[in-house]
PDB file of N, CA and C in Angstrom:
ATOM      1  N   MET A 647     235.114 149.298 146.135  1.00 40.00           N
ATOM      2  CA  MET A 647     235.626 148.736 147.088  1.00 40.00           C
ATOM      3  C   MET A 647     236.030 147.523 146.685  1.00 40.00           C
ATOM      4  N   ARG A 648     237.348 147.061 147.108  1.00 48.00           N
ATOM      5  CA  ARG A 648     237.974 145.707 146.840  1.00 48.00           C
ATOM      6  C   ARG A 648     238.384 145.261 148.224  1.00 48.00           C
ATOM      7  N   ARG A 649     238.537 144.145 148.456  1.00 52.00           N
ATOM      8  CA  ARG A 649     239.064 143.107 149.208  1.00 52.00           C
ATOM      9  C   ARG A 649     239.564 141.811 148.756  1.00 52.00           C
ATOM     10  N   ASP A 650     241.118 141.916 148.922  1.00 50.00           N
ATOM     11  CA  ASP A 650     241.715 140.822 148.340  1.00 50.00           C
ATOM     12  C   ASP A 650     241.326 140.601 146.968  1.00 50.00           C
ATOM     13  N   GLY A 651     241.334 141.584 146.230  1.00 48.00           N
ATOM     14  CA  GLY A 651     240.945 141.556 145.002  1.00 48.00           C
ATOM     15  C   GLY A 651     239.399 141.329 144.376  1.00 48.00           C
ATOM     16  N   GLU A 652     238.680 141.259 145.395  1.00 55.00           N
ATOM     17  CA  GLU A 652     237.078 141.062 145.213  1.00 55.00           C
ATOM     18  C   GLU A 652     236.471 142.364 145.011  1.00 55.00           C
ATOM     19  N   GLU A 653     235.570 142.311 143.968  1.00 69.00           N
ATOM     20  CA  GLU A 653     234.636 143.562 143.993  1.00 69.00           C
ATOM     21  C   GLU A 653     233.588 143.260 145.069  1.00 69.00           C
ATOM     22  N   LEU A 654     233.121 144.516 145.480  1.00 73.00           N
ATOM     23  CA  LEU A 654     232.112 144.357 146.614  1.00 73.00           C
ATOM     24  C   LEU A 654     230.907 143.864 145.812  1.00 73.00           C
ATOM     25  N   SER A 655     230.353 142.835 146.382  1.00 80.00           N
ATOM     26  CA  SER A 655     229.025 142.249 145.941  1.00 80.00           C
ATOM     27  C   SER A 655     227.909 143.018 146.663  1.00 80.00           C
ATOM     28  N   GLY A 656     226.604 142.996 146.007  1.00 89.00           N
ATOM     29  CA  GLY A 656     225.443 143.632 146.565  1.00 89.00           C
ATOM     30  C   GLY A 656     224.764 142.919 147.548  1.00 89.00           C
ATOM     31  N   VAL A 657     225.272 141.529 147.630  1.00 93.00           N
ATOM     32  CA  VAL A 657     224.595 140.602 148.456  1.00 93.00           C
ATOM     33  C   VAL A 657     225.701 139.517 148.911  1.00 93.00           C
ATOM     34  N   ALA A 658     225.503 139.162 150.330  1.00 94.00           N
ATOM     35  CA  ALA A 658     226.344 138.427 150.958  1.00 94.00           C
ATOM     36  C   ALA A 658     225.525 137.084 151.405  1.00 94.00           C
ATOM     37  N   LYS A 659     226.213 136.034 151.462  1.00 96.00           N
ATOM     38  CA  LYS A 659     225.583 134.564 151.913  1.00 96.00           C
ATOM     39  C   LYS A 659     226.006 134.582 153.417  1.00 96.00           C
ATOM     40  N   VAL A 660     225.254 134.395 154.266  1.00 96.00           N
ATOM     41  CA  VAL A 660     225.313 134.132 155.773  1.00 96.00           C
ATOM     42  C   VAL A 660     224.855 132.708 156.054  1.00 96.00           C
ATOM     43  N   ILE A 661     225.850 131.900 156.345  1.00 94.00           N
ATOM     44  CA  ILE A 661     225.631 130.424 156.365  1.00 94.00           C
ATOM     45  C   ILE A 661     225.752 129.959 158.048  1.00 94.00           C
ATOM     46  N   VAL A 662     224.600 129.261 158.589  1.00 93.00           N
ATOM     47  CA  VAL A 662     224.219 128.983 159.795  1.00 93.00           C
ATOM     48  C   VAL A 662     224.895 127.367 159.981  1.00 93.00           C
ATOM     49  N   PRO A 663     225.368 126.974 160.926  1.00 90.00           N
ATOM     50  CA  PRO A 663     225.828 125.816 161.312  1.00 90.00           C
ATOM     51  C   PRO A 663     225.046 124.767 160.791  1.00 90.00           C
ATOM     52  N   SER A 664     223.599 124.648 160.486  1.00 87.00           N
ATOM     53  CA  SER A 664     222.916 123.630 160.003  1.00 87.00           C
ATOM     54  C   SER A 664     223.087 123.530 158.467  1.00 87.00           C
ATOM     55  N   GLY A 665     223.748 124.520 157.792  1.00 88.00           N
ATOM     56  CA  GLY A 665     223.842 124.558 156.414  1.00 88.00           C
ATOM     57  C   GLY A 665     223.174 125.519 155.393  1.00 88.00           C
ATOM     58  N   HIS A 666     222.092 126.025 156.012  1.00 90.00           N
ATOM     59  CA  HIS A 666     221.440 126.936 155.299  1.00 90.00           C
ATOM     60  C   HIS A 666     221.988 128.393 155.354  1.00 90.00           C
ATOM     61  N   ALA A 667     221.869 128.680 153.894  1.00 93.00           N
ATOM     62  CA  ALA A 667     222.510 130.097 153.609  1.00 93.00           C
ATOM     63  C   ALA A 667     221.362 131.043 153.353  1.00 93.00           C
ATOM     64  N   TRP A 668     221.571 132.350 154.186  1.00 95.00           N
ATOM     65  CA  TRP A 668     220.658 133.286 153.772  1.00 95.00           C
ATOM     66  C   TRP A 668     221.522 134.350 152.954  1.00 95.00           C
ATOM     67  N   GLU A 669     220.664 134.840 151.805  1.00 96.00           N
ATOM     68  CA  GLU A 669     221.162 136.110 151.197  1.00 96.00           C
ATOM     69  C   GLU A 669     220.606 137.250 151.884  1.00 96.00           C
ATOM     70  N   ILE A 670     221.867 138.328 152.256  1.00 96.00           N
ATOM     71  CA  ILE A 670     221.434 138.996 152.797  1.00 96.00           C
ATOM     72  C   ILE A 670     222.170 140.369 152.109  1.00 96.00           C
ATOM     73  N   GLY A 671     221.340 141.498 151.909  1.00 95.00           N
ATOM     74  CA  GLY A 671     221.974 142.582 151.124  1.00 95.00           C
ATOM     75  C   GLY A 671     222.956 143.369 151.751  1.00 95.00           C
ATOM     76  N   LEU A 672     224.279 143.938 150.954  1.00 92.00           N
ATOM     77  CA  LEU A 672     225.114 144.628 151.499  1.00 92.00           C
ATOM     78  C   LEU A 672     224.875 146.106 151.167  1.00 92.00           C
ATOM     79  N   THR A 673     225.422 147.116 151.971  1.00 92.00           N
ATOM     80  CA  THR A 673     224.942 148.355 151.721  1.00 92.00           C
ATOM     81  C   THR A 673     226.409 149.036 152.304  1.00 92.00           C
ATOM     82  N   LYS A 674     227.168 150.036 151.435  1.00 88.00           N
ATOM     83  CA  LYS A 674     228.339 150.723 152.035  1.00 88.00           C
ATOM     84  C   LYS A 674     228.013 152.213 151.718  1.00 88.00           C
ATOM     85  N   ASP A 675     228.949 152.888 152.533  1.00 87.00           N
ATOM     86  CA  ASP A 675     229.128 154.169 152.326  1.00 87.00           C
ATOM     87  C   ASP A 675     230.441 154.581 152.285  1.00 87.00           C
ATOM     88  N   GLN A 676     231.236 155.557 152.603  1.00 85.00           N
ATOM     89  CA  GLN A 676     232.205 155.980 152.249  1.00 85.00           C
ATOM     90  C   GLN A 676     233.496 154.934 153.164  1.00 85.00           C
ATOM     91  N   SER A 677     233.161 154.561 154.291  1.00 86.00           N
ATOM     92  CA  SER A 677     234.024 153.909 155.303  1.00 86.00           C
ATOM     93  C   SER A 677     233.376 152.707 155.856  1.00 86.00           C
ATOM     94  N   ASN A 678     231.915 152.324 155.688  1.00 90.00           N
ATOM     95  CA  ASN A 678     231.372 151.224 156.314  1.00 90.00           C
ATOM     96  C   ASN A 678     230.603 150.454 155.347  1.00 90.00           C
ATOM     97  N   ILE A 679     230.646 149.146 155.888  1.00 89.00           N
ATOM     98  CA  ILE A 679     229.827 148.026 155.244  1.00 89.00           C
ATOM     99  C   ILE A 679     228.791 147.624 156.025  1.00 89.00           C
ATOM    100  N   TRP A 680     227.501 147.168 155.809  1.00 92.00           N
ATOM    101  CA  TRP A 680     226.530 146.751 156.782  1.00 92.00           C
ATOM    102  C   TRP A 680     225.669 145.755 155.817  1.00 92.00           C
ATOM    103  N   PHE A 681     225.045 144.982 156.798  1.00 94.00           N
ATOM    104  CA  PHE A 681     223.942 143.848 156.329  1.00 94.00           C
ATOM    105  C   PHE A 681     222.530 144.834 156.272  1.00 94.00           C
ATOM    106  N   ASP A 682     221.929 144.795 155.102  1.00 94.00           N
ATOM    107  CA  ASP A 682     220.631 145.378 154.951  1.00 94.00           C
ATOM    108  C   ASP A 682     219.538 144.658 154.429  1.00 94.00           C
ATOM    109  N   GLU A 683     218.836 144.570 153.452  1.00 96.00           N
ATOM    110  CA  GLU A 683     217.936 143.965 152.904  1.00 96.00           C
ATOM    111  C   GLU A 683     217.985 142.336 153.246  1.00 96.00           C
ATOM    112  N   GLY A 684     217.068 141.774 154.104  1.00 96.00           N
ATOM    113  CA  GLY A 684     217.047 140.379 154.496  1.00 96.00           C
ATOM    114  C   GLY A 684     217.647 140.307 155.861  1.00 96.00           C
ATOM    115  N   TRP A 685     218.402 141.287 156.407  1.00 96.00           N
ATOM    116  CA  TRP A 685     219.107 141.106 157.773  1.00 96.00           C
ATOM    117  C   TRP A 685     217.933 140.997 158.756  1.00 96.00           C
ATOM    118  N   GLN A 686     216.548 141.762 158.777  1.00 96.00           N
ATOM    119  CA  GLN A 686     215.722 141.871 159.533  1.00 96.00           C
ATOM    120  C   GLN A 686     214.931 140.331 159.685  1.00 96.00           C
ATOM    121  N   LYS A 687     214.942 139.660 158.771  1.00 96.00           N
ATOM    122  CA  LYS A 687     214.271 138.460 158.454  1.00 96.00           C
ATOM    123  C   LYS A 687     215.055 137.496 159.046  1.00 96.00           C
ATOM    124  N   PHE A 688     216.347 137.471 158.960  1.00 96.00           N
ATOM    125  CA  PHE A 688     217.293 136.537 159.564  1.00 96.00           C
ATOM    126  C   PHE A 688     217.106 136.639 160.891  1.00 96.00           C
ATOM    127  N   VAL A 689     217.358 137.962 161.552  1.00 95.00           N
ATOM    128  CA  VAL A 689     217.310 138.086 162.941  1.00 95.00           C
ATOM    129  C   VAL A 689     216.004 137.618 163.238  1.00 95.00           C
ATOM    130  N   GLU A 690     214.897 138.003 162.717  1.00 94.00           N
ATOM    131  CA  GLU A 690     213.469 137.419 163.193  1.00 94.00           C
ATOM    132  C   GLU A 690     213.566 135.929 163.411  1.00 94.00           C
ATOM    133  N   HIS A 691     213.976 135.331 162.068  1.00 92.00           N
ATOM    134  CA  HIS A 691     213.883 133.706 162.158  1.00 92.00           C
ATOM    135  C   HIS A 691     214.799 132.969 163.253  1.00 92.00           C
ATOM    136  N   HIS A 692     215.837 133.749 163.482  1.00 93.00           N
ATOM    137  CA  HIS A 692     216.723 133.097 164.839  1.00 93.00           C
ATOM    138  C   HIS A 692     216.472 133.498 165.943  1.00 93.00           C
ATOM    139  N   SER A 693     215.280 134.460 166.087  1.00 92.00           N
ATOM    140  CA  SER A 693     215.024 134.968 167.427  1.00 92.00           C
ATOM    141  C   SER A 693     216.284 135.628 167.973  1.00 92.00           C
ATOM    142  N   ILE A 694     217.182 136.636 167.397  1.00 95.00           N
ATOM    143  CA  ILE A 694     218.104 136.957 167.897  1.00 95.00           C
ATOM    144  C   ILE A 694     217.694 138.207 168.580  1.00 95.00           C
ATOM    145  N   ARG A 695     218.333 138.392 169.811  1.00 95.00           N
ATOM    146  CA  ARG A 695     217.812 139.457 170.872  1.00 95.00           C
ATOM    147  C   ARG A 695     219.174 140.390 171.174  1.00 95.00           C
ATOM    148  N   PHE A 696     218.621 141.645 171.623  1.00 95.00           N
ATOM    149  CA  PHE A 696     219.844 142.452 172.258  1.00 95.00           C
ATOM    150  C   PHE A 696     220.564 141.695 173.449  1.00 95.00           C
ATOM    151  N   GLY A 697     222.059 141.743 173.121  1.00 95.00           N
ATOM    152  CA  GLY A 697     222.951 141.111 174.151  1.00 95.00           C
ATOM    153  C   GLY A 697     223.413 139.624 173.505  1.00 95.00           C
ATOM    154  N   TYR A 698     222.783 139.314 172.453  1.00 96.00           N
ATOM    155  CA  TYR A 698     223.233 138.021 171.930  1.00 96.00           C
ATOM    156  C   TYR A 698     224.654 138.267 171.159  1.00 96.00           C
ATOM    157  N   LEU A 699     225.464 137.394 171.070  1.00 96.00           N
ATOM    158  CA  LEU A 699     226.913 137.359 170.470  1.00 96.00           C
ATOM    159  C   LEU A 699     227.022 136.729 169.225  1.00 96.00           C
ATOM    160  N   LEU A 700     227.000 137.247 168.193  1.00 96.00           N
ATOM    161  CA  LEU A 700     227.055 136.810 166.847  1.00 96.00           C
ATOM    162  C   LEU A 700     228.805 136.671 166.313  1.00 96.00           C
ATOM    163  N   VAL A 701     229.272 135.665 165.967  1.00 96.00           N
ATOM    164  CA  VAL A 701     230.700 135.513 165.455  1.00 96.00           C
ATOM    165  C   VAL A 701     230.664 135.066 163.925  1.00 96.00           C
ATOM    166  N   PHE A 702     231.061 135.949 163.182  1.00 96.00           N
ATOM    167  CA  PHE A 702     231.078 135.778 161.818  1.00 96.00           C
ATOM    168  C   PHE A 702     232.581 135.494 161.391  1.00 96.00           C
ATOM    169  N   ALA A 703     232.710 134.282 160.199  1.00 96.00           N
ATOM    170  CA  ALA A 703     234.005 133.882 159.914  1.00 96.00           C
ATOM    171  C   ALA A 703     233.781 134.305 158.364  1.00 96.00           C
ATOM    172  N   TYR A 704     234.540 135.108 157.756  1.00 93.00           N
ATOM    173  CA  TYR A 704     234.747 135.365 156.218  1.00 93.00           C
ATOM    174  C   TYR A 704     235.193 134.049 155.587  1.00 93.00           C
ATOM    175  N   ARG A 705     234.702 133.664 154.765  1.00 93.00           N
ATOM    176  CA  ARG A 705     234.765 132.453 153.821  1.00 93.00           C
ATOM    177  C   ARG A 705     235.144 132.769 152.424  1.00 93.00           C
ATOM    178  N   GLY A 706     235.333 133.904 152.196  1.00 91.00           N
ATOM    179  CA  GLY A 706     235.669 134.458 150.570  1.00 91.00           C
ATOM    180  C   GLY A 706     234.642 134.543 149.922  1.00 91.00           C
ATOM    181  N   CYS A 707     234.433 135.197 148.775  1.00 89.00           N
ATOM    182  CA  CYS A 707     233.547 135.388 147.668  1.00 89.00           C
ATOM    183  C   CYS A 707     232.143 135.935 148.364  1.00 89.00           C
ATOM    184  N   PHE A 708     232.523 136.746 149.537  1.00 90.00           N
ATOM    185  CA  PHE A 708     231.161 137.210 150.237  1.00 90.00           C
ATOM    186  C   PHE A 708     230.202 136.257 151.045  1.00 90.00           C
ATOM    187  N   ASN A 709     230.850 134.969 151.382  1.00 94.00           N
ATOM    188  CA  ASN A 709     230.251 134.102 152.229  1.00 94.00           C
ATOM    189  C   ASN A 709     230.890 134.309 153.381  1.00 94.00           C
ATOM    190  N   PHE A 710     229.895 134.154 154.429  1.00 95.00           N
ATOM    191  CA  PHE A 710     230.186 134.214 155.909  1.00 95.00           C
ATOM    192  C   PHE A 710     229.457 132.973 156.703  1.00 95.00           C
ATOM    193  N   SER A 711     230.363 132.494 157.559  1.00 95.00           N
ATOM    194  CA  SER A 711     229.544 131.483 158.568  1.00 95.00           C
ATOM    195  C   SER A 711     229.328 132.277 159.776  1.00 95.00           C
ATOM    196  N   VAL A 712     228.456 131.790 160.477  1.00 96.00           N
ATOM    197  CA  VAL A 712     228.177 132.495 161.477  1.00 96.00           C
ATOM    198  C   VAL A 712     227.555 131.709 162.913  1.00 96.00           C
ATOM    199  N   LEU A 713     228.214 131.806 163.828  1.00 95.00           N
ATOM    200  CA  LEU A 713     227.768 131.195 165.311  1.00 95.00           C
ATOM    201  C   LEU A 713     226.882 132.144 165.983  1.00 95.00           C
ATOM    202  N   ILE A 714     225.671 131.565 166.729  1.00 95.00           N
ATOM    203  CA  ILE A 714     224.969 132.649 167.444  1.00 95.00           C
ATOM    204  C   ILE A 714     224.920 132.075 168.888  1.00 95.00           C
ATOM    205  N   PHE A 715     225.402 133.088 169.798  1.00 95.00           N
ATOM    206  CA  PHE A 715     225.245 132.706 171.082  1.00 95.00           C
ATOM    207  C   PHE A 715     224.379 133.684 171.781  1.00 95.00           C
ATOM    208  N   ASP A 716     223.636 133.025 172.842  1.00 94.00           N
ATOM    209  CA  ASP A 716     222.585 133.853 173.881  1.00 94.00           C
ATOM    210  C   ASP A 716     223.515 134.467 174.797  1.00 94.00           C
ATOM    211  N   MET A 717     222.776 135.210 175.681  1.00 94.00           N
ATOM    212  CA  MET A 717     223.274 135.960 176.829  1.00 94.00           C
ATOM    213  C   MET A 717     223.963 135.235 177.777  1.00 94.00           C
ATOM    214  N   SER A 718     223.882 134.083 177.816  1.00 93.00           N
ATOM    215  CA  SER A 718     224.580 133.092 178.807  1.00 93.00           C
ATOM    216  C   SER A 718     225.861 132.419 178.105  1.00 93.00           C
ATOM    217  N   ALA A 719     226.137 132.884 176.908  1.00 92.00           N
ATOM    218  CA  ALA A 719     227.267 132.558 176.320  1.00 92.00           C
ATOM    219  C   ALA A 719     227.343 131.286 175.731  1.00 92.00           C
ATOM    220  N   CYS A 720     226.113 130.701 175.740  1.00 92.00           N
ATOM    221  CA  CYS A 720     226.126 129.315 175.083  1.00 92.00           C
ATOM    222  C   CYS A 720     225.505 129.418 173.619  1.00 92.00           C
ATOM    223  N   GLU A 721     225.986 128.735 172.688  1.00 92.00           N
ATOM    224  CA  GLU A 721     225.763 128.519 171.339  1.00 92.00           C
ATOM    225  C   GLU A 721     224.158 128.078 171.307  1.00 92.00           C
ATOM    226  N   ILE A 722     223.473 128.718 170.370  1.00 86.00           N
ATOM    227  CA  ILE A 722     221.855 128.370 170.214  1.00 86.00           C
ATOM    228  C   ILE A 722     221.979 127.162 169.412  1.00 86.00           C
ATOM    229  N   PRO A 723     221.286 125.930 169.455  1.00 82.00           N
ATOM    230  CA  PRO A 723     221.071 124.797 168.620  1.00 82.00           C
ATOM    231  C   PRO A 723     219.929 125.032 167.891  1.00 82.00           C
ATOM    232  N   TYR A 724     219.974 125.626 166.468  1.00 76.00           N
ATOM    233  CA  TYR A 724     218.980 125.465 165.767  1.00 76.00           C
ATOM    234  C   TYR A 724     218.570 124.435 164.905  1.00 76.00           C
ATOM    235  N   PRO A 725     217.184 124.521 164.508  1.00 70.00           N
ATOM    236  CA  PRO A 725     216.860 123.204 163.891  1.00 70.00           C
ATOM    237  C   PRO A 725     217.865 122.795 162.590  1.00 70.00           C
ATOM    238  N   CYS A 726     217.728 121.455 162.352  1.00 65.00           N
ATOM    239  CA  CYS A 726     218.195 120.894 161.124  1.00 65.00           C
ATOM    240  C   CYS A 726     217.831 121.583 159.893  1.00 65.00           C
ATOM    241  N   PRO A 727     218.595 121.141 158.523  1.00 57.00           N
ATOM    242  CA  PRO A 727     218.036 121.796 157.348  1.00 57.00           C
ATOM    243  C   PRO A 727     216.809 121.271 156.932  1.00 57.00           C
ATOM    244  N   GLY A 728     215.855 121.912 156.234  1.00 55.00           N
ATOM    245  CA  GLY A 728     214.615 121.467 155.798  1.00 55.00           C
ATOM    246  C   GLY A 728     213.595 122.111 156.563  1.00 55.00           C
ATOM    247  N   VAL A 729     214.168 122.965 157.664  1.00 49.00           N
ATOM    248  CA  VAL A 729     213.253 123.649 158.598  1.00 49.00           C
ATOM    249  C   VAL A 729     213.552 125.418 158.394  1.00 49.00           C
ATOM    250  N   GLY A 730     212.396 125.941 158.013  1.00 48.00           N
ATOM    251  CA  GLY A 730     212.848 127.368 158.032  1.00 48.00           C
ATOM    252  C   GLY A 730     211.915 128.193 156.836  1.00 48.00           C
ATOM    253  N   PRO A 731     211.911 129.511 156.422  1.00 48.00           N
ATOM    254  CA  PRO A 731     211.382 129.873 155.319  1.00 48.00           C
ATOM    255  C   PRO A 731     211.994 129.636 154.220  1.00 48.00           C
ATOM    256  N   THR A 732     211.410 129.869 153.062  1.00 43.00           N
ATOM    257  CA  THR A 732     211.659 129.646 151.742  1.00 43.00           C
ATOM    258  C   THR A 732     212.792 130.522 150.937  1.00 43.00           C
ATOM    259  N   SER A 733     213.118 131.734 151.809  1.00 42.00           N
ATOM    260  CA  SER A 733     214.228 132.337 151.601  1.00 42.00           C
ATOM    261  C   SER A 733     215.599 131.620 152.141  1.00 42.00           C
ATOM    262  N   ALA A 734     215.548 130.810 152.853  1.00 44.00           N
ATOM    263  CA  ALA A 734     216.679 130.269 153.622  1.00 44.00           C
ATOM    264  C   ALA A 734     217.123 128.951 152.396  1.00 44.00           C
ATOM    265  N   LYS A 735     218.223 128.991 151.985  1.00 46.00           N
ATOM    266  CA  LYS A 735     218.946 128.139 151.162  1.00 46.00           C
ATOM    267  C   LYS A 735     219.808 127.031 151.564  1.00 46.00           C
ATOM    268  N   LYS A 736     219.499 125.897 151.596  1.00 45.00           N
ATOM    269  CA  LYS A 736     220.429 124.843 151.636  1.00 45.00           C
ATOM    270  C   LYS A 736     221.723 124.817 150.915  1.00 45.00           C
ATOM    271  N   THR A 737     222.808 124.808 151.363  1.00 43.00           N
ATOM    272  CA  THR A 737     224.148 124.767 150.887  1.00 43.00           C
ATOM    273  C   THR A 737     224.675 123.429 150.781  1.00 43.00           C
ATOM    274  N   ASN A 738     225.742 123.175 150.022  1.00 40.00           N
ATOM    275  CA  ASN A 738     226.305 121.725 150.030  1.00 40.00           C
ATOM    276  C   ASN A 738     227.341 121.519 151.207  1.00 40.00           C
ATOM    277  N   TYR A 739     227.258 122.497 152.165  1.00 38.00           N
ATOM    278  CA  TYR A 739     227.959 122.413 153.330  1.00 38.00           C
ATOM    279  C   TYR A 739     227.677 121.243 154.205  1.00 38.00           C
ATOM    280  N   GLY A 740     226.441 121.072 154.120  1.00 38.00           N
ATOM    281  CA  GLY A 740     225.685 119.730 154.993  1.00 38.00           C
ATOM    282  C   GLY A 740     225.863 120.251 156.255  1.00 38.00           C
ATOM    283  N   GLU A 741     226.258 119.371 157.316  1.00 38.00           N
ATOM    284  CA  GLU A 741     226.307 119.280 159.001  1.00 38.00           C
ATOM    285  C   GLU A 741     227.856 119.773 159.215  1.00 38.00           C
ATOM    286  N   LYS A 742     228.940 119.983 158.106  1.00 37.00           N
ATOM    287  CA  LYS A 742     230.051 120.673 158.584  1.00 37.00           C
ATOM    288  C   LYS A 742     230.208 121.859 159.439  1.00 37.00           C
ATOM    289  N   ARG A 743     230.859 121.770 160.479  1.00 38.00           N
ATOM    290  CA  ARG A 743     230.845 123.057 161.159  1.00 38.00           C
ATOM    291  C   ARG A 743     232.000 123.977 160.334  1.00 38.00           C
ATOM    292  N   PHE A 744     231.815 125.257 160.319  1.00 39.00           N
ATOM    293  CA  PHE A 744     232.573 126.167 159.683  1.00 39.00           C
ATOM    294  C   PHE A 744     233.499 127.003 160.511  1.00 39.00           C
ATOM    295  N   PHE A 745     233.418 127.018 161.596  1.00 41.00           N
ATOM    296  CA  PHE A 745     234.186 127.965 162.541  1.00 41.00           C
ATOM    297  C   PHE A 745     234.533 127.004 163.819  1.00 41.00           C
ATOM    298  N   ASN A 746     235.501 126.998 164.125  1.00 42.00           N
ATOM    299  CA  ASN A 746     235.925 126.272 165.319  1.00 42.00           C
ATOM    300  C   ASN A 746     236.681 127.477 166.254  1.00 42.00           C
ATOM    301  N   PRO A 747     236.036 128.220 167.211  1.00 43.00           N
ATOM    302  CA  PRO A 747     236.529 129.078 167.886  1.00 43.00           C
ATOM    303  C   PRO A 747     237.894 128.791 168.816  1.00 43.00           C
ATOM    304  N   VAL A 748     238.152 127.616 168.883  1.00 42.00           N
ATOM    305  CA  VAL A 748     239.555 127.170 169.369  1.00 42.00           C
ATOM    306  C   VAL A 748     240.533 126.981 168.437  1.00 42.00           C
ATOM    307  N   GLU A 749     240.440 126.937 167.211  1.00 43.00           N
ATOM    308  CA  GLU A 749     241.184 126.675 166.190  1.00 43.00           C
ATOM    309  C   GLU A 749     242.207 128.004 166.038  1.00 43.00           C
ATOM    310  N   LYS A 750     243.329 127.750 165.751  1.00 46.00           N
ATOM    311  CA  LYS A 750     244.210 129.143 165.499  1.00 46.00           C
ATOM    312  C   LYS A 750     243.840 129.609 164.279  1.00 46.00           C
ATOM    313  N   MET A 751     243.823 130.804 164.136  1.00 48.00           N
ATOM    314  CA  MET A 751     243.331 131.718 162.996  1.00 48.00           C
ATOM    315  C   MET A 751     244.381 132.369 162.448  1.00 48.00           C
ATOM    316  N   GLU A 752     244.850 132.269 160.937  1.00 54.00           N
ATOM    317  CA  GLU A 752     245.814 133.011 160.476  1.00 54.00           C
ATOM    318  C   GLU A 752     245.900 134.540 160.462  1.00 54.00           C
ATOM    319  N   ASP A 753     246.997 135.039 160.792  1.00 52.00           N
ATOM    320  CA  ASP A 753     246.796 136.654 160.616  1.00 52.00           C
ATOM    321  C   ASP A 753     246.451 137.181 159.198  1.00 52.00           C
ATOM    322  N   GLU A 754     245.201 138.185 159.117  1.00 54.00           N
ATOM    323  CA  GLU A 754     245.020 138.491 157.833  1.00 54.00           C
ATOM    324  C   GLU A 754     245.218 140.260 158.068  1.00 54.00           C
ATOM    325  N   ASP A 755     245.590 140.677 156.839  1.00 52.00           N
ATOM    326  CA  ASP A 755     245.625 142.242 156.753  1.00 52.00           C
ATOM    327  C   ASP A 755     244.292 142.607 156.243  1.00 52.00           C
ATOM    328  N   TYR A 756     243.557 143.420 156.960  1.00 46.00           N
ATOM    329  CA  TYR A 756     242.300 144.125 156.414  1.00 46.00           C
ATOM    330  C   TYR A 756     242.683 145.483 155.987  1.00 46.00           C
TER     331      TYR A 756
END
């Protein structure tokens, strides 16, 4: 499978607003792609529950930024870098916000 000339990787990076990047496996079948290995650990670490809203923004090269909202539609403020399991890796993005829900997004063909 290709998207914008990119060959499907077996791993995606999911980057939370604190700057930590989580490597999560990708699995695909004929028409679907989903997070697999490492997803459960990500969900448990961030205490994601049924009814939470996760907003992903694709950043290219199988990197995604994510915002996590609880059931009251409030973004959850997670701890700063340096806190978390050894599987989480700090990126050079620092405290930069990756996704602003108010900013206009360009139309993309999928």
